[in-house]
Coordinates of C-alpha atoms in Angstrom, one line a residue:
M1053 CA 39.6 -55.4 8.6
T1054 CA 38.5 -58.5 6.7
L1055 CA 35.7 -58.0 3.6
R1056 CA 33.4 -59.5 5.9
K1057 CA 33.8 -57.7 8.6
K1058 CA 33.5 -54.2 6.4
S1059 CA 30.3 -55.6 5.1
V1060 CA 28.6 -56.2 8.3
F1061 CA 29.5 -52.9 9.6
I1062 CA 28.8 -50.6 6.7
A1063 CA 25.5 -52.4 6.7
M1064 CA 25.3 -51.8 10.3
L1065 CA 25.6 -47.7 9.4
F1066 CA 22.5 -47.8 6.6
A1067 CA 20.1 -49.3 9.1
A1068 CA 21.2 -46.1 12.0
A1069 CA 20.8 -43.7 9.3
A1070 CA 17.3 -45.4 8.4
A1071 CA 16.4 -45.5 11.9
V1072 CA 17.2 -41.7 12.8
Q1073 CA 15.5 -40.7 9.2
A1074 CA 12.0 -42.9 10.6
Q1075 CA 12.2 -40.5 13.5
E1076 CA 12.3 -37.0 11.9
P1077 CA 9.1 -35.7 11.5
A1078 CA 7.5 -35.0 7.6
A1079 CA 8.0 -32.0 5.7
G1080 CA 5.2 -29.9 6.9
G1081 CA 4.0 -32.3 9.5
R1082 CA 4.0 -30.9 13.2
Q1083 CA 6.9 -29.8 14.9
G1084 CA 8.2 -28.5 18.0
G1085 CA 5.4 -30.1 20.1
G1086 CA 2.9 -28.6 18.1
R1087 CA -0.7 -29.6 18.0
Q1088 CA -1.4 -33.1 17.1
G1089 CA -3.1 -33.6 13.8
G1090 CA -3.8 -29.7 13.2
A1091 CA -2.9 -28.8 10.0
A1092 CA 0.3 -26.8 8.8
R1093 CA -0.2 -22.6 9.3
Q1094 CA -1.1 -20.8 6.1
A1095 CA 1.0 -18.3 4.9
P1096 CA -1.2 -14.7 4.1
Q1097 CA -2.2 -14.9 0.5
P1098 CA -2.3 -12.4 -1.8
A1099 CA -5.4 -9.5 -1.7
P1100 CA -7.5 -9.5 -4.3
L1101 CA -8.0 -6.3 -6.6
L1102 CA -9.9 -4.0 -4.6
F1103 CA -10.0 -1.0 -6.6
K1104 CA -8.4 1.0 -8.9
E1105 CA -8.7 4.6 -10.4
T1106 CA -7.2 6.7 -13.4
W1107 CA -9.0 9.8 -13.9
K1108 CA -11.3 11.6 -16.5
A1109 CA -9.0 14.5 -17.8
G1110 CA -8.5 15.8 -20.6
P1111 CA -5.8 19.1 -21.6
T1112 CA -7.1 21.6 -19.8
A1113 CA -6.6 21.6 -16.1
V1114 CA -10.1 21.1 -13.9
A1115 CA -10.9 21.1 -10.6
L1116 CA -10.9 17.4 -8.7
T1117 CA -13.9 17.0 -8.4
Q1118 CA -16.7 13.5 -8.6
A1119 CA -16.9 13.8 -12.5
V1120 CA -13.5 13.3 -12.9
V1121 CA -13.6 10.1 -11.1
A1122 CA -13.8 7.3 -13.8
N1123 CA -15.0 4.3 -11.6
P1124 CA -18.5 4.5 -10.6
D1125 CA -18.2 2.3 -7.7
L1126 CA -15.6 5.1 -5.9
A1127 CA -16.6 8.3 -3.8
L1128 CA -14.2 10.7 -3.9
A1129 CA -12.7 13.1 -1.1
V1130 CA -10.4 15.8 -1.2
Y1131 CA -9.1 17.8 1.9
G1132 CA -7.2 20.9 2.3
K1133 CA -7.9 25.3 2.4
T1134 CA -7.3 25.9 -0.8
P1135 CA -10.3 25.9 -2.9
M1136 CA -11.4 24.1 -6.2
Q1137 CA -7.1 22.5 -5.5
P1138 CA -6.1 20.1 -6.4
E1139 CA -6.5 19.9 -10.1
V1140 CA -6.4 17.6 -13.2
N1141 CA -5.3 17.5 -16.9
E1142 CA -3.4 15.0 -18.8
E1143 CA 0.4 15.3 -19.8
G1144 CA 2.0 12.9 -22.0
G1145 CA -0.8 11.0 -22.2
V1146 CA -1.1 10.4 -18.8
A1147 CA -4.2 11.7 -16.6
H1148 CA -3.0 12.6 -13.4
I1149 CA -4.1 14.9 -9.7
W1150 CA -1.5 18.2 -9.7
T1151 CA -0.7 19.7 -6.0
G1152 CA 0.7 22.4 -7.6
L1153 CA -1.4 25.3 -6.3
C1154 CA -1.7 23.1 -2.8
S1155 CA -1.5 25.3 -0.1
P1156 CA -0.4 24.8 3.0
A1157 CA -1.0 20.9 1.3
C1158 CA -3.8 18.7 -0.1
A1159 CA -4.8 15.0 0.4
V1160 CA -7.1 13.0 -1.6
T1161 CA -9.1 9.5 -0.7
L1162 CA -11.3 6.6 -2.3
K1163 CA -13.8 4.6 -0.6
H1164 CA -15.7 2.1 -2.9
K1165 CA -19.3 2.2 -2.1
G1166 CA -20.5 -1.2 -1.4
S1167 CA -17.6 -1.7 0.9
M1168 CA -15.2 -0.7 3.4
A1169 CA -11.6 -2.2 2.5
D1170 CA -9.4 -5.3 5.0
L1171 CA -5.4 -4.1 4.4
S1172 CA -4.4 -6.2 6.8
G1173 CA -1.8 -9.5 5.8
K1174 CA -0.6 -9.0 2.7
A1175 CA -2.7 -5.9 1.2
R1176 CA -1.2 -3.2 -0.7
M1177 CA -1.3 -0.6 -2.7
K1178 CA 0.3 0.6 -6.2
W1179 CA 0.5 4.1 -7.9
Y1180 CA 2.3 5.7 -10.7
A1181 CA 3.7 9.1 -10.1
K1182 CA 5.8 12.0 -10.1
T1183 CA 7.4 14.6 -7.8
S1184 CA 9.2 18.3 -8.5
G1185 CA 11.2 19.5 -6.0
F1186 CA 11.6 17.8 -2.8
H1187 CA 8.0 16.6 -2.8
Q1188 CA 6.8 13.4 -1.6
I1189 CA 3.9 11.3 -1.9
R1190 CA 2.6 9.7 1.4
P1191 CA 0.0 6.4 1.9
L1192 CA -3.3 8.1 3.7
V1193 CA -5.9 6.1 5.4
K1194 CA -9.3 6.7 7.5
L1195 CA -9.9 4.3 9.9
A1196 CA -13.9 2.8 10.9
D1197 CA -14.0 4.8 13.4
G1198 CA -12.7 7.9 11.6
T1199 CA -9.1 7.8 13.3
W1200 CA -6.5 9.3 9.9
L1201 CA -3.3 7.6 9.8
V1202 CA -0.8 8.8 7.2
G1203 CA 2.3 6.2 6.5
N1204 CA 6.1 6.8 6.6
Y1205 CA 6.9 5.3 3.5
A1206 CA 7.5 8.3 1.2
D1207 CA 7.8 8.5 -2.8
S1208 CA 9.3 10.4 -4.7
S1209 CA 11.0 10.9 -8.6
L1210 CA 12.0 13.9 -10.1
F1211 CA 12.7 12.3 -13.2
D1212 CA 9.7 10.7 -14.7
Y1213 CA 6.5 9.0 -13.8
H1214 CA 7.2 5.9 -12.2
E1215 CA 5.2 2.6 -10.9
V1216 CA 5.7 1.6 -7.1
D1217 CA 3.9 -0.8 -5.4
F1218 CA 3.9 -1.8 -1.3
Y1219 CA 2.4 -3.6 1.7
F1220 CA 1.1 -2.0 3.9
A1221 CA 2.0 -3.7 6.6
D1222 CA 5.5 -2.5 5.8
V1223 CA 4.2 0.9 7.0
R1224 CA 4.5 2.7 9.5
W1225 CA 1.7 5.0 10.5
M1226 CA 1.1 8.6 12.3
R1227 CA -1.7 10.4 13.6
L1228 CA -3.2 13.6 10.7
D1229 CA -4.9 15.9 11.8
I1230 CA -7.4 16.1 8.8
D1231 CA -8.4 19.9 9.3
S1232 CA -4.9 20.7 9.2
L1233 CA -2.9 18.2 7.2
T1234 CA -0.9 18.3 9.9
T1235 CA 0.8 15.0 11.7
K1236 CA 0.3 14.6 15.3
G1237 CA 2.4 12.5 18.2
G1238 CA 4.4 10.2 17.1
L1239 CA 5.2 6.9 14.7
L1240 CA 2.6 4.4 16.5
D1241 CA 3.9 0.8 18.0
K1242 CA 0.3 -0.7 16.2
V1243 CA -2.5 -0.1 14.2
D1244 CA -5.8 -2.2 13.2
L1245 CA -6.3 -2.0 9.1
S1246 CA -8.9 -4.7 9.0
K1247 CA -11.3 -2.1 8.9
V1248 CA -11.1 0.9 6.3
D1249 CA -13.0 3.5 4.9
E1250 CA -11.0 6.0 2.9
I1251 CA -7.6 5.3 1.0
G1252 CA -5.8 7.8 -0.6
F1253 CA -2.6 10.2 -0.7
V1254 CA -1.4 13.0 0.6
D1255 CA 1.4 15.5 -0.6
L1256 CA 2.8 17.1 2.8
T1257 CA 4.0 20.6 1.2
P1258 CA 3.3 23.5 -0.2
G1259 CA 2.6 23.7 -3.8
S1260 CA 4.9 26.3 -5.5
G1261 CA 2.3 27.0 -8.5
H1262 CA 3.0 26.7 -12.3
G1263 CA 5.5 25.8 -13.8
L1264 CA 9.2 24.3 -12.7
G1265 CA 9.4 24.1 -8.6
G1266 CA 7.4 21.9 -6.1
Y1267 CA 4.2 19.9 -6.6
S1268 CA 3.1 16.3 -6.8
D1269 CA 1.4 14.5 -10.0
M1270 CA -0.2 11.4 -8.7
G1271 CA -1.6 8.8 -12.1
W1272 CA -3.5 6.1 -11.8
M1273 CA -3.8 4.2 -8.4
E1274 CA -4.5 0.6 -7.4
V1275 CA -5.6 -0.9 -3.4
Y1276 CA -5.4 -4.6 -3.4
G1277 CA -7.3 -5.9 -0.2
K1278 CA -10.5 -7.6 1.2
P1279 CA -13.7 -6.1 1.0
V1280 CA -15.7 -5.2 3.9
A1281 CA -18.9 -4.4 4.3
R1282 CA -20.2 -1.3 5.6

């Protein structure tokens, strides 16, 4: 092939490549026969902090009541058949809930006095906790219609307090009988968390009492979600 023919051949290749590129949709533009002129689909945005609770506690254990709730915007609810349990105290500089005397179990929830919570999308929960024995801490929610749900996400840390952070969308849920604190039925295929009244945790295992044994220690808790008017 002569030099002139090679130059013409190369020029034709560049022209063909430019024509193909011009036919491709721009990044973020319409693809796959979508609506013309429509905006690109937005990814779910991070949820804002809805509330945080750190507890007001001292070195002496006291019953968990509204008096030890540090955030004035929150209302506390405690579920379980053991009177004056669980307890709140401080250990190693960490104010926390202790479930060692709960029998058969204890559950604790908080709700914002001014709003419910939309826990869909990228809503998440963080807590600082540890456990003893084979105890596990699970998320617990009460929907606006009164339905109670407990999550399959289970946290345990035998060594020391640790921080966990999880999305509600990654949790599978099961119905909970709040009076007996027992699960009902199987895992639900779909739940609507767009209007949640109470949010907290449950330890479904009985405590073993004081000393080494089985219990959960729940330190601070944070909930990230959108406020929904009550």
